[in-house]
Short mmCIF file of C-alpha atoms in Angstrom, two decimals:
data_model
loop_
_atom_site.label_atom_id
_atom_site.label_comp_id
_atom_site.label_asym_id
_atom_site.label_seq_id
_atom_site.Cartn_x
_atom_site.Cartn_y
_atom_site.Cartn_z
CA MET A 1 58.97 9.00 -39.41
CA SER A 2 62.54 10.26 -39.10
CA TYR A 3 63.65 12.88 -36.66
CA LYS A 4 65.96 15.82 -37.36
CA LEU A 5 68.28 18.10 -35.26
CA ASP A 6 69.55 20.86 -37.40
CA LYS A 7 73.22 21.99 -36.91
CA PRO A 8 74.54 23.80 -35.07
CA TYR A 9 73.33 22.28 -31.81
CA THR A 10 74.88 22.28 -28.28
CA ASP A 11 76.27 19.11 -26.78
CA ILE A 12 73.23 19.13 -24.36
CA GLU A 13 70.82 19.41 -27.41
CA ARG A 14 72.47 16.57 -29.01
CA ALA A 15 72.48 14.30 -25.88
CA ASP A 16 68.73 15.10 -25.37
CA PHE A 17 68.01 14.29 -28.93
CA VAL A 18 69.98 11.10 -28.81
CA CYS A 19 68.21 9.91 -25.66
CA LEU A 20 64.80 10.71 -27.04
CA HIS A 21 65.34 8.56 -30.18
CA GLN A 22 67.17 5.57 -28.87
CA GLY A 23 66.58 2.39 -30.85
CA MET A 24 66.39 4.33 -34.15
CA THR A 25 69.15 4.45 -36.65
CA PRO A 26 71.37 7.69 -36.36
CA VAL A 27 72.84 9.42 -39.33
CA GLU A 28 74.92 12.52 -39.13
CA THR A 29 75.35 14.71 -42.32
CA ASP A 30 77.06 18.10 -42.64
CA GLU A 31 73.68 19.81 -41.91
CA ALA A 32 71.97 17.85 -39.37
CA LEU A 33 71.79 14.80 -37.04
CA TYR A 34 69.04 12.40 -38.14
CA PHE A 35 67.30 9.31 -36.51
CA LEU A 36 65.74 7.01 -38.92
CA GLU A 37 63.17 4.25 -38.62
CA PRO A 38 63.97 0.81 -39.87
CA TYR A 39 62.26 1.57 -43.14
CA GLU A 40 64.11 4.60 -43.86
CA GLU A 41 67.32 5.46 -45.61
CA MET A 42 69.32 8.39 -46.36
CA GLN A 43 69.65 8.86 -50.16
CA ASP A 44 71.36 11.97 -51.73
CA GLY A 45 71.03 13.88 -48.40
CA ALA A 46 67.25 13.20 -48.07
CA VAL A 47 65.33 10.59 -45.98
CA VAL A 48 63.52 7.95 -48.13
CA ASP A 49 60.84 5.61 -47.29
CA VAL A 50 61.93 2.15 -48.60
CA SER A 51 59.12 0.02 -47.05
CA GLU A 52 57.59 -0.62 -50.38
CA THR A 53 60.77 -1.80 -52.08
CA ALA A 54 61.43 -5.36 -52.87
CA ASP A 55 64.62 -5.61 -50.99
CA TYR A 56 63.08 -4.12 -47.86
CA ILE A 57 60.05 -6.34 -48.02
CA ALA A 58 62.15 -9.55 -48.68
CA ALA A 59 64.62 -8.57 -45.77
CA VAL A 60 61.44 -8.09 -43.44
CA LYS A 61 59.96 -11.40 -44.45
CA ALA A 62 63.48 -13.16 -43.89
CA GLN A 63 63.70 -11.66 -40.45
CA LYS A 64 60.18 -12.67 -39.55
CA LEU A 65 60.77 -16.42 -40.81
CA ALA A 66 64.00 -16.58 -38.89
CA THR A 67 62.34 -15.49 -35.60
CA LEU A 68 59.32 -17.91 -36.33
CA GLN A 69 61.78 -20.57 -36.94
CA ALA A 70 63.85 -19.93 -33.85
CA ASP A 71 60.59 -19.92 -31.70
CA TYR A 72 59.34 -23.06 -33.27
CA ASP A 73 62.73 -24.83 -32.77
CA THR A 74 62.89 -23.75 -29.04
CA TYR A 75 59.38 -24.77 -28.31
CA ILE A 76 59.33 -28.09 -30.20
CA THR A 77 62.56 -28.95 -28.42
CA LYS A 78 61.18 -28.47 -25.07
CA LEU A 79 57.97 -30.53 -26.10
CA GLY A 80 60.23 -33.04 -27.32
CA GLN A 81 62.21 -33.38 -23.96
CA ASP A 82 58.95 -33.38 -22.15
CA TRP A 83 57.61 -36.20 -24.25
CA ALA A 84 60.70 -38.31 -23.77
CA VAL A 85 60.45 -37.85 -20.05
CA ALA A 86 56.76 -38.91 -20.03
CA ASN A 87 57.33 -41.68 -22.41
CA ALA A 88 60.24 -42.98 -20.33
CA GLN A 89 58.25 -42.93 -17.23
CA GLY A 90 55.50 -44.76 -18.88
CA ASN A 91 52.93 -42.19 -18.65
CA THR A 92 51.23 -42.63 -21.98
CA THR A 93 48.50 -40.14 -21.36
CA VAL A 94 50.80 -37.29 -20.92
CA ALA A 95 53.19 -38.42 -23.69
CA THR A 96 50.01 -38.61 -25.91
CA ASP A 97 48.72 -35.22 -24.87
CA ILE A 98 52.43 -33.73 -25.57
CA ALA A 99 52.34 -35.47 -28.90
CA LEU A 100 49.11 -33.95 -29.82
CA GLU A 101 50.27 -30.47 -28.73
CA MET A 102 53.30 -30.85 -30.94
CA ALA A 103 51.09 -31.59 -33.91
CA ASP A 104 49.19 -28.30 -32.97
CA VAL A 105 52.38 -26.43 -32.74
CA LEU A 106 53.42 -27.64 -36.11
CA ASP A 107 49.95 -26.69 -37.65
CA GLN A 108 50.27 -23.27 -36.23
CA TYR A 109 53.94 -22.88 -37.39
CA THR A 110 52.89 -23.93 -40.97
CA ALA A 111 50.03 -21.38 -40.85
CA ASP A 112 52.14 -18.49 -39.40
CA LYS A 113 54.83 -19.28 -42.21
CA ALA A 114 52.32 -19.30 -44.99
CA GLU A 115 50.81 -15.98 -43.76
CA ILE A 116 54.49 -14.48 -43.78
CA VAL A 117 55.38 -15.84 -47.23
CA GLY A 118 51.89 -15.31 -48.58
CA GLY A 119 52.54 -11.80 -49.99
CA GLU A 120 55.09 -13.03 -52.67
#
């Protein structure tokens, strides 16, 4: 849901409005100052919900996949480092447990990825 502050407005009204809607996308027109949600755009002077468009859905999926991949890479790298240390120390029980956790993480990553992509 977008928010609109009609012109004319005072500097204090504008500052209050901006503070209330931080994190949203500001758009200023000749008539008003708007703050839009991520799924909204200004088109021909009107706020339009684009959440059902193919481009928006693809962009959201791409962002979710990028975040999932980054989280997976970070976690699997840490587990790999832990496994290498345990293996080098000859602690096969810990190394085996870490290897099993890595397999579980891969399974969860695969399931999460399929859920994100599943709507195609």
